[in-house]
Coordinates of C-alpha atoms in Angstrom, one line a residue:
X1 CA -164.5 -38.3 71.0
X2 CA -161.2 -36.5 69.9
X3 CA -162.9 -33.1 69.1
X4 CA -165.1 -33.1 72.2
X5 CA -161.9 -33.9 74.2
X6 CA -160.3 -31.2 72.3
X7 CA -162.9 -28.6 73.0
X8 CA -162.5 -29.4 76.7
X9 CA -159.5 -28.5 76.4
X10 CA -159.9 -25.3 74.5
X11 CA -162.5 -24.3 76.9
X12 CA -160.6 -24.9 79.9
X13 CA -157.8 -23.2 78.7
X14 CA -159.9 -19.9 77.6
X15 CA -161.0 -20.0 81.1
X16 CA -157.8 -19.9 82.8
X17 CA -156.7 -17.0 80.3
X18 CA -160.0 -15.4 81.3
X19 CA -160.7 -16.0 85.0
X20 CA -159.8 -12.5 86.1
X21 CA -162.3 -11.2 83.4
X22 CA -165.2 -13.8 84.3
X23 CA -164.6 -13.0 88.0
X24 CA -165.0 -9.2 87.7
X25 CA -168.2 -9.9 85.3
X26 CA -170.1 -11.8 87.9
X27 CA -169.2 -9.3 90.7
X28 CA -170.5 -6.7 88.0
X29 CA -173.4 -8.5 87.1
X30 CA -174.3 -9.1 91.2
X31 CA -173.7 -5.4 91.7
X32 CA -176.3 -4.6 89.3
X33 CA -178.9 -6.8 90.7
X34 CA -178.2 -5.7 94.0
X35 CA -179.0 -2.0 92.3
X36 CA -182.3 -2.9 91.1
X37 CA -183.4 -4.4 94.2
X38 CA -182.4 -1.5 95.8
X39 CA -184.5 0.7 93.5
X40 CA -187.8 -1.5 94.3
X41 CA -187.0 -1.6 97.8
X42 CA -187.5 2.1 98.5
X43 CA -189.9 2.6 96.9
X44 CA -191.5 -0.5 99.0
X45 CA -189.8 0.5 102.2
X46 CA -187.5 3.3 102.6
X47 CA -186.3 2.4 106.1
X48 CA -185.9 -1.1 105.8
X49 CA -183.8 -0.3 103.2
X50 CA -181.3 2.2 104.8
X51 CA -178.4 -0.7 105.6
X52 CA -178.2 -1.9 101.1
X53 CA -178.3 1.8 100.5
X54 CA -175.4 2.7 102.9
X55 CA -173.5 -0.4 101.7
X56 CA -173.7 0.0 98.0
X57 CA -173.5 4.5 98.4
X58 CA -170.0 3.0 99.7
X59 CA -169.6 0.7 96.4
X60 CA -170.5 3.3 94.3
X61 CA -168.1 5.9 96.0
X62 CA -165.2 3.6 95.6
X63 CA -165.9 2.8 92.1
X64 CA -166.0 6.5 91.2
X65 CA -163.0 7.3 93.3
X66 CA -161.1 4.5 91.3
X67 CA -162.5 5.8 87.8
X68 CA -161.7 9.3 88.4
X69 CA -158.2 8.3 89.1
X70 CA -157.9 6.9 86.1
X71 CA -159.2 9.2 83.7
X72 CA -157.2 12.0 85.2
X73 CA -153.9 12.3 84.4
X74 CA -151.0 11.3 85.9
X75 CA -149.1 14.5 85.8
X76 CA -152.2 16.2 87.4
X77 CA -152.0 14.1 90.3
X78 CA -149.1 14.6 90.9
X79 CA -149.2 18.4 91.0
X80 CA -152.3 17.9 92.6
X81 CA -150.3 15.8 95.6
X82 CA -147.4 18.4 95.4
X83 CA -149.7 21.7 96.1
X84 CA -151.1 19.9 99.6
X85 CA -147.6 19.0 100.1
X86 CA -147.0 22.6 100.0
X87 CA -149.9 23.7 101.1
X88 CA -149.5 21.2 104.3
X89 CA -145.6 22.8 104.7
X90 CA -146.3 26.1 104.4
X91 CA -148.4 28.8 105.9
X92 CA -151.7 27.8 105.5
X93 CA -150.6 24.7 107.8
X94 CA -150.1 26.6 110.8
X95 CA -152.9 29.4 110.1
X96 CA -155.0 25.3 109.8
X97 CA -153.3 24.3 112.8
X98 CA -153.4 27.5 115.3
X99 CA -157.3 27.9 113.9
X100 CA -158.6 24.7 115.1
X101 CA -156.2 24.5 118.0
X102 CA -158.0 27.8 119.2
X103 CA -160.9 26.9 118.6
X104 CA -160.7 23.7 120.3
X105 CA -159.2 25.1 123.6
X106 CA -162.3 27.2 123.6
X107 CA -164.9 24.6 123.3
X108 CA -162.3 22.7 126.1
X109 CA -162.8 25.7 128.1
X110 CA -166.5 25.7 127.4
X111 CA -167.4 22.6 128.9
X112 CA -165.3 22.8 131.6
X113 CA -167.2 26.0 133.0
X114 CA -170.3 23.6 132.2
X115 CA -168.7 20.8 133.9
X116 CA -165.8 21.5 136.3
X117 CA -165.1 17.7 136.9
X118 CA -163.8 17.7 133.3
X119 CA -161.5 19.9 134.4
X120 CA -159.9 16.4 136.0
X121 CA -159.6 14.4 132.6
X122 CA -157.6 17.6 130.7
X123 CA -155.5 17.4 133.9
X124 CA -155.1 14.0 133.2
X125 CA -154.4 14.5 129.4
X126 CA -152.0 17.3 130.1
X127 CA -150.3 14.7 132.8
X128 CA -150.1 11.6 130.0
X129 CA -148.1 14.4 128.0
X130 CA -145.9 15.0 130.7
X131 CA -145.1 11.5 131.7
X132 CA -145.1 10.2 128.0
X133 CA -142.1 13.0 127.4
X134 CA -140.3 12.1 130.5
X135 CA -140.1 8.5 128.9
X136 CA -139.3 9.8 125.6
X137 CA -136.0 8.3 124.0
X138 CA -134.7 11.9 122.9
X139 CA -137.1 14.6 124.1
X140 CA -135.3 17.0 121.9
X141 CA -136.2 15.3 118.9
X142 CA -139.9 15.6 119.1
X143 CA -142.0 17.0 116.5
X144 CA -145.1 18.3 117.9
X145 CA -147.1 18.2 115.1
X146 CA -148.3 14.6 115.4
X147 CA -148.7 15.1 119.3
X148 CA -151.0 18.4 118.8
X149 CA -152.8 16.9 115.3
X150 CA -153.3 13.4 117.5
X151 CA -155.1 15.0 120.6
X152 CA -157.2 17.4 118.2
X153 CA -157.9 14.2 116.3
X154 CA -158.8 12.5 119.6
X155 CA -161.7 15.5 120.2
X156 CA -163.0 15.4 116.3
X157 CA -163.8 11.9 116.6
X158 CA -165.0 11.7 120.4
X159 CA -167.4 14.8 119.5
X160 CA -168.7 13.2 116.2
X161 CA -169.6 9.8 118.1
X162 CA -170.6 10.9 121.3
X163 CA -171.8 14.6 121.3
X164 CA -172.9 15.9 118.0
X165 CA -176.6 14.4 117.9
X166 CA -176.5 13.5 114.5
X167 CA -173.4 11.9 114.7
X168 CA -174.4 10.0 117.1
X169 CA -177.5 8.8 115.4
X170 CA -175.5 7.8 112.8
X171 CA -172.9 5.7 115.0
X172 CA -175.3 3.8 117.3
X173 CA -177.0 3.1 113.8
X174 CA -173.9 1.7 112.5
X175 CA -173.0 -0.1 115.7
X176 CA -176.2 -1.8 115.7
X177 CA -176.1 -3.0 112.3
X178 CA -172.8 -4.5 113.5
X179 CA -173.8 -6.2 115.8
X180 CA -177.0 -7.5 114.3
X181 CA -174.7 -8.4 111.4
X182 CA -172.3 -10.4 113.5
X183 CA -175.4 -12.3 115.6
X184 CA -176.2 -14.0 112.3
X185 CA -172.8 -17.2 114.4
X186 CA -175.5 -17.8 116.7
X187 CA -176.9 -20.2 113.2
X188 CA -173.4 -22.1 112.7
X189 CA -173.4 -21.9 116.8
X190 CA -176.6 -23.7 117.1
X191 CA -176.0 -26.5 114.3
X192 CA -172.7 -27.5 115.7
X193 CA -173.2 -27.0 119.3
X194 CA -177.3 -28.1 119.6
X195 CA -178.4 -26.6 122.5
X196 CA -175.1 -26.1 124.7
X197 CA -175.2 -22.3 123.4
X198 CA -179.1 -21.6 124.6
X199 CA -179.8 -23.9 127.1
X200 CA -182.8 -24.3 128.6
X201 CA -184.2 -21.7 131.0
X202 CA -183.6 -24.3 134.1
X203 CA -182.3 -22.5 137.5
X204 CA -180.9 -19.5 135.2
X205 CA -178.9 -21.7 133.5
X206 CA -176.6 -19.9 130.7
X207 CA -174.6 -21.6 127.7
X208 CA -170.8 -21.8 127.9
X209 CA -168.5 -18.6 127.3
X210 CA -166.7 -21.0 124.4
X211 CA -169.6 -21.7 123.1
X212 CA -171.5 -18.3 123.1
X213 CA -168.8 -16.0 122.8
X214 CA -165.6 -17.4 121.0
X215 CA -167.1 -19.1 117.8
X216 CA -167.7 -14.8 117.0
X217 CA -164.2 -14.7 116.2
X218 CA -164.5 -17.3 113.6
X219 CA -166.8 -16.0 111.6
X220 CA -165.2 -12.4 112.1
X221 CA -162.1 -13.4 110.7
X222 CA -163.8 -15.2 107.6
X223 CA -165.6 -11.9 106.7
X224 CA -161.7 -10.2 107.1
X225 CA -160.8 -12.7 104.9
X226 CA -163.6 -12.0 102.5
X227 CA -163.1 -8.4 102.3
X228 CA -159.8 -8.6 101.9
X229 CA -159.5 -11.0 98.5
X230 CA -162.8 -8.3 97.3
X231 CA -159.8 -5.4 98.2
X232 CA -162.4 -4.1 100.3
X233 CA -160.2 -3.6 103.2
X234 CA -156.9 -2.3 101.7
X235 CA -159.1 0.4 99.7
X236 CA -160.1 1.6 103.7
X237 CA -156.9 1.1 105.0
X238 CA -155.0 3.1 102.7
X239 CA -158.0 6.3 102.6
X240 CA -157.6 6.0 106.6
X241 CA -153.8 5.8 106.6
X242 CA -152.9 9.0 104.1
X243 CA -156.0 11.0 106.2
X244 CA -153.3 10.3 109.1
X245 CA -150.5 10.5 107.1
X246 CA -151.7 14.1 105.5
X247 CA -153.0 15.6 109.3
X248 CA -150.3 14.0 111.2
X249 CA -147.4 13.7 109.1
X250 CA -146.2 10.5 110.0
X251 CA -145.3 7.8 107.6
X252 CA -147.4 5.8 105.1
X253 CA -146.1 2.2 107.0
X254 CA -146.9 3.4 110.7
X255 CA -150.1 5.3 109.4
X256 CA -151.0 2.0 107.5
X257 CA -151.1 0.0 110.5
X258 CA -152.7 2.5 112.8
X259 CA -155.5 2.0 110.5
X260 CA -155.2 -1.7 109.9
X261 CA -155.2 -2.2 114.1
X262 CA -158.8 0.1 113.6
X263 CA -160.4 -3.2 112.3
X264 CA -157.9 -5.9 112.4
X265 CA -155.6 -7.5 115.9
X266 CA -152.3 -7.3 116.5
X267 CA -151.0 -10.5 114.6
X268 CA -153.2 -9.7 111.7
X269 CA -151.9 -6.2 111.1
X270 CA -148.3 -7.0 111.7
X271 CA -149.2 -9.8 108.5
X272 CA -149.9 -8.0 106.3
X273 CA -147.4 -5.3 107.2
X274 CA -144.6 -7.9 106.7
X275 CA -142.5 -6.7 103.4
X276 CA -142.2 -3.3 105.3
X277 CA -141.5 -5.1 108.4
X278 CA -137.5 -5.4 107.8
X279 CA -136.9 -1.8 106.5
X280 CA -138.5 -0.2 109.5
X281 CA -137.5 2.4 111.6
X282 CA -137.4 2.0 115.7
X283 CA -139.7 4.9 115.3
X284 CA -142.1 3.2 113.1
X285 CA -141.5 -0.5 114.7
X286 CA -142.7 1.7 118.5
X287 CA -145.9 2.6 116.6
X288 CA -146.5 -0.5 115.0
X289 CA -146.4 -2.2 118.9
X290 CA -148.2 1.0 120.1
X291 CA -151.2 0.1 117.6
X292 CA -151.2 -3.5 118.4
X293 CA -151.2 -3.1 122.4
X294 CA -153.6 0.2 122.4
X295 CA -156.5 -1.3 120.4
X296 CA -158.9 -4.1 119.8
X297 CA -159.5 -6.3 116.8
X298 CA -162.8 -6.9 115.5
X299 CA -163.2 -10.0 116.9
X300 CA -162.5 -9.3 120.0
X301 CA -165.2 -6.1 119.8
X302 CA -167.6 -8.8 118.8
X303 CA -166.4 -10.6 122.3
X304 CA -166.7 -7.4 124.1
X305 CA -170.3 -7.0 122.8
X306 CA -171.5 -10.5 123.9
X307 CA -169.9 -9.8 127.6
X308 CA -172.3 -6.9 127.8
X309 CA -170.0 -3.9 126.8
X310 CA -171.6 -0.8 124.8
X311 CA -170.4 -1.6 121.2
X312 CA -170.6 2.3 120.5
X313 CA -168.3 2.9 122.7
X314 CA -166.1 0.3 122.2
X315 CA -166.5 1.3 118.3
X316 CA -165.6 5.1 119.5
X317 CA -162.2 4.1 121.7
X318 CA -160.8 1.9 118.4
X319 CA -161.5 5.2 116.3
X320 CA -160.0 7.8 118.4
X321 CA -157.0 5.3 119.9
X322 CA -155.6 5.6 116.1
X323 CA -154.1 8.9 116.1
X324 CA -153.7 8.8 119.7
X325 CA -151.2 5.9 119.0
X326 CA -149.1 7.9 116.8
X327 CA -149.1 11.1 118.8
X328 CA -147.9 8.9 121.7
X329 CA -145.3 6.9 119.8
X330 CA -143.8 9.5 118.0
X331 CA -143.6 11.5 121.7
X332 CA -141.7 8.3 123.8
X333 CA -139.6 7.3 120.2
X334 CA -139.2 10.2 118.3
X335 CA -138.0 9.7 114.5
X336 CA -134.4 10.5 114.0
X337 CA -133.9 7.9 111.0
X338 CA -134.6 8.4 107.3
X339 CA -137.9 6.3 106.5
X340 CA -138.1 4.2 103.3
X341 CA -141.4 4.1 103.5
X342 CA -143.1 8.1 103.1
X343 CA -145.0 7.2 100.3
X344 CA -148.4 5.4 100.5
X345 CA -147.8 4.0 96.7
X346 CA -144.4 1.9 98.0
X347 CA -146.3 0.1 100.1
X348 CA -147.5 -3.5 98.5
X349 CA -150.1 -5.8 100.2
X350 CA -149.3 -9.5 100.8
X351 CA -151.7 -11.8 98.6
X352 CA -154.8 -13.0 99.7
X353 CA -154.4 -16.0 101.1
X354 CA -157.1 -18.2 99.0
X355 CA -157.1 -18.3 95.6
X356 CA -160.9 -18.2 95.6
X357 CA -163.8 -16.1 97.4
X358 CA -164.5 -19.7 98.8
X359 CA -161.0 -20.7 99.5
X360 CA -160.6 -17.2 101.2
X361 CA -163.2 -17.5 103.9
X362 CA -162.0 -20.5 104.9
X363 CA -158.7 -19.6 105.2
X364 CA -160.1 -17.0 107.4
X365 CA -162.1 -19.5 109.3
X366 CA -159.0 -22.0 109.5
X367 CA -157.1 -19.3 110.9
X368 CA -159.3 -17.9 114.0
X369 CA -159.2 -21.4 115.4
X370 CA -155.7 -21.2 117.4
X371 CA -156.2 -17.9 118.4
X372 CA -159.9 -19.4 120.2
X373 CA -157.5 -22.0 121.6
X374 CA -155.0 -19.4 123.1
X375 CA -158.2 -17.5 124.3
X376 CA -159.7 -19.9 126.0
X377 CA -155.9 -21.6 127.7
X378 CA -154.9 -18.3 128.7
X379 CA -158.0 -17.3 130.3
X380 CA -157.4 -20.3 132.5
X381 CA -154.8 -19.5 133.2
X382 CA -154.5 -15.8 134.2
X383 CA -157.8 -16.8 135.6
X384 CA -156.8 -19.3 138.0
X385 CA -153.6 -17.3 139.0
X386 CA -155.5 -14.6 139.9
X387 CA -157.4 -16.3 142.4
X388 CA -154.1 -17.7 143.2
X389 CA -152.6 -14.6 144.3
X390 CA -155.8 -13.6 146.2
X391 CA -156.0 -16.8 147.8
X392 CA -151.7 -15.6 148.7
X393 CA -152.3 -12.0 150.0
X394 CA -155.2 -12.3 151.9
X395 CA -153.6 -15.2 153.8
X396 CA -150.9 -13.0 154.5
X397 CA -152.5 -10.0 155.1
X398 CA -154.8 -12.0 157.5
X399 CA -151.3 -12.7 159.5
X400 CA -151.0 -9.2 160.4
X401 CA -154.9 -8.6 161.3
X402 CA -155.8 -7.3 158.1
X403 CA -159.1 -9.4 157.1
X404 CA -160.5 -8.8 153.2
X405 CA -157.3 -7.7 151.4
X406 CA -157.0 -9.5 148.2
X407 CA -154.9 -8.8 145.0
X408 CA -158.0 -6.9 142.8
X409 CA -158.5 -4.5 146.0
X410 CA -154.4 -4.0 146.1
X411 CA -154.5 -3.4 142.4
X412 CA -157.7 -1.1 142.8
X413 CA -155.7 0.9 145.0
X414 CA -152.7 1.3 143.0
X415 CA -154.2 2.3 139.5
X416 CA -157.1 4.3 141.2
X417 CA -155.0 7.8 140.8
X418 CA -154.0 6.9 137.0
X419 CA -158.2 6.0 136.1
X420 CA -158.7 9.1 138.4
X421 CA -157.0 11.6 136.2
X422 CA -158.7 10.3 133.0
X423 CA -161.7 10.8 134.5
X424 CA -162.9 7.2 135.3

């Protein structure tokens, strides 16, 4: 009884001085399996295996990414890093910069002899400029780098998703694994709920927006959660965040969370940027509220999808709003303070909040419960005062002899020249 207490023991304790090692075996030992069925499953059926060969392409790329970083050397790296940074400072950064700016002002020009009502929406853009430097905090202080590298950033990406064919193959194939992907609530929806979500098809009858749309979010945030104690999302993150930092030349904490808004909401990114929230600069802190206010989580694309919205362009705004977040930010708050936070490598992830893979997603699950709650309250609310202020105005404007006016047709009114000039 004493030895087989005692071996217990021993085991237990070689497993707590082990776990890291056990953990990475199994994920090694899955990713191997998951290789071999994707080698029978071409051969079976090429197309139906396009989404495992995308996903593990992306496994293998990381893990070669993170091998050759390690068997380089350190003092190669570094000289490597130093030569862009002169390379990015020097000449060859404007010959880059007046090269594409050229050209893009040509392929501008191009489809505005093609289509003179564009000319509208670079009259807008042009205007947005304008306005954003008449709000700046100290005009004189602006660099224009981010400003020029953030609109030509803005084109790259809106011509990759929306007119280069194959681009756009590619994104509306991504998108639609997405959203096939995140259709797979509707079986936690439908075990909880019964049939509230899919009612019966009795006088058009349709299921509850809480019960439809919301319970999304949940299982959104438990895949964040997921991906983020696998590392999978700060390994994105930071590749997105120095491709700003490098083009743009803005810091490694306001380029971090332009890429963390991409995917994640506002409250989620400001999380996990919290050690560098405290040693911010205003300039920084303006981008980090610019990112939160200009984009949309992932949940909240999954609730856009199930009210109807195209999810490639929804996908397509999240991706270009990035840099145009830190051209604007950098425009209206200029940086005139000294940044402790250039470098991508000082910057330090909080913890995952599980201890587990398990404990993670439902952490993440936990966690996208209020933020349903606060949907759903303030959506009765704004909803309800809306109709309130209607209700208000077109009693008032009835007064006079003005019949139909309401607060949406007021509102209409005043942003119609501002959707006008973007093109809307």
């Amino acid at each position: 009884m004493f030895e087989a207490s005692a071996l217990h023991s021993s085991l237990c304790k070689w497993r707590d001085v082990n776990a890291k090692h056990l953990q990475i075996a199994c994920y090694m030992l899955i990713f191997v399996f998951l290789n071999l069925v994707l080698i029978f499953a071409l051969t079976h059926d090429f197309n139906k295996a396009i989404p495992l060969l995308v996903i593990l392409a992306i496994c293998w790329l990381i893990l070669i990414l993170r091998a050759v970083g390690r068997i380089i050397p350190q003092s190669f790296q570094h000289g490597f890093a130093r030569l862009l940074q002169k390379a990015n400072s020097g000449r060859v950064r404007y010959i880059v910069s007046a090269s594409t700016g050229i050209a893009l002002s040509a392929y501008v020009l191009y489809l505005c002899i093609l289509n003179t009502v564009q000319l509208i929406s670079l009259a807008g853009l042009l205007l947005l400029i304008v306005i954003s430097l008449l709000l700046s905090n100290d005009p004189a202080k602006v660099k224009w780098k981010p400003l020029l590298w953030g609109v030509l950033l803005q084109y790259v990406a809106g011509f990759t998703v929306l007119k280069w064919r194959t681009g756009q193959i590619a994104f509306q194939w991504a998108t639609q694994q997405l959203v096939t992907f995140l259709s797979y609530t509707n079986n936690g929806t439908k075990l909880v709920f019964d049939f509230v979500p899919n009612p019966p098809n009795i006088c058009g009858i349709e299921g509850p927006f809480s019960f439809t749309s919301l319970p999304v979010i949940i299982f959104f945030s438990s895949l964040c959660s997921a991906l983020y104690y696998l590392g999978i999302v700060q390994w994105f993150l930071v590749k997105i965040a120095i491709f700003l930092q490098y083009t743009m030349g803005t810091t490694a904490a306001e380029s971090l969370n332009a890429a963390a808004s991409i995917f994640l909401g506002p409250t989620e990114a400001a999380v996990m940027m919290k050690h560098s929230l405290n040693s911010m600069t205003e300039s920084e802190i303006m981008a980090t509220l610019t990112a939160g206010f200009a984009m949309i989580s992932g949940s909240l694309f999954a609730l856009y999808n199930a009210f109807g919205a195209c999810p490639s362009y929804l996908l397509a705004s999240n991706l270009m709003s990035a840099p145009a977040v830190l051209a604007v930010s950098k425009v209206i708050q200029p940086e005139v303070q000294r940044s402790r936070q250039k470098d991508m490598n000082d910057f330090r992830f909080p913890p995952p909040e599980g201890s587990t893979l398990l404990e993670s997603i439902s952490s993440g699950a936990a966690q996208a419960v209020p933020v349903i709650f606060a949907i759903i309250a303030n959506l009765i609310v704004f909803l309800a005062m809306v109709a309130l202020f209607d209700a208000a105005i077109a009693f008032l404007a009835s007064l006079i002899g003005f019949d139909g006016v309401t607060f949406n047709t007021l509102s209409g009114y005043m942003f119609f020249p501002l959707a006008y000039i973007m093109g809307v």
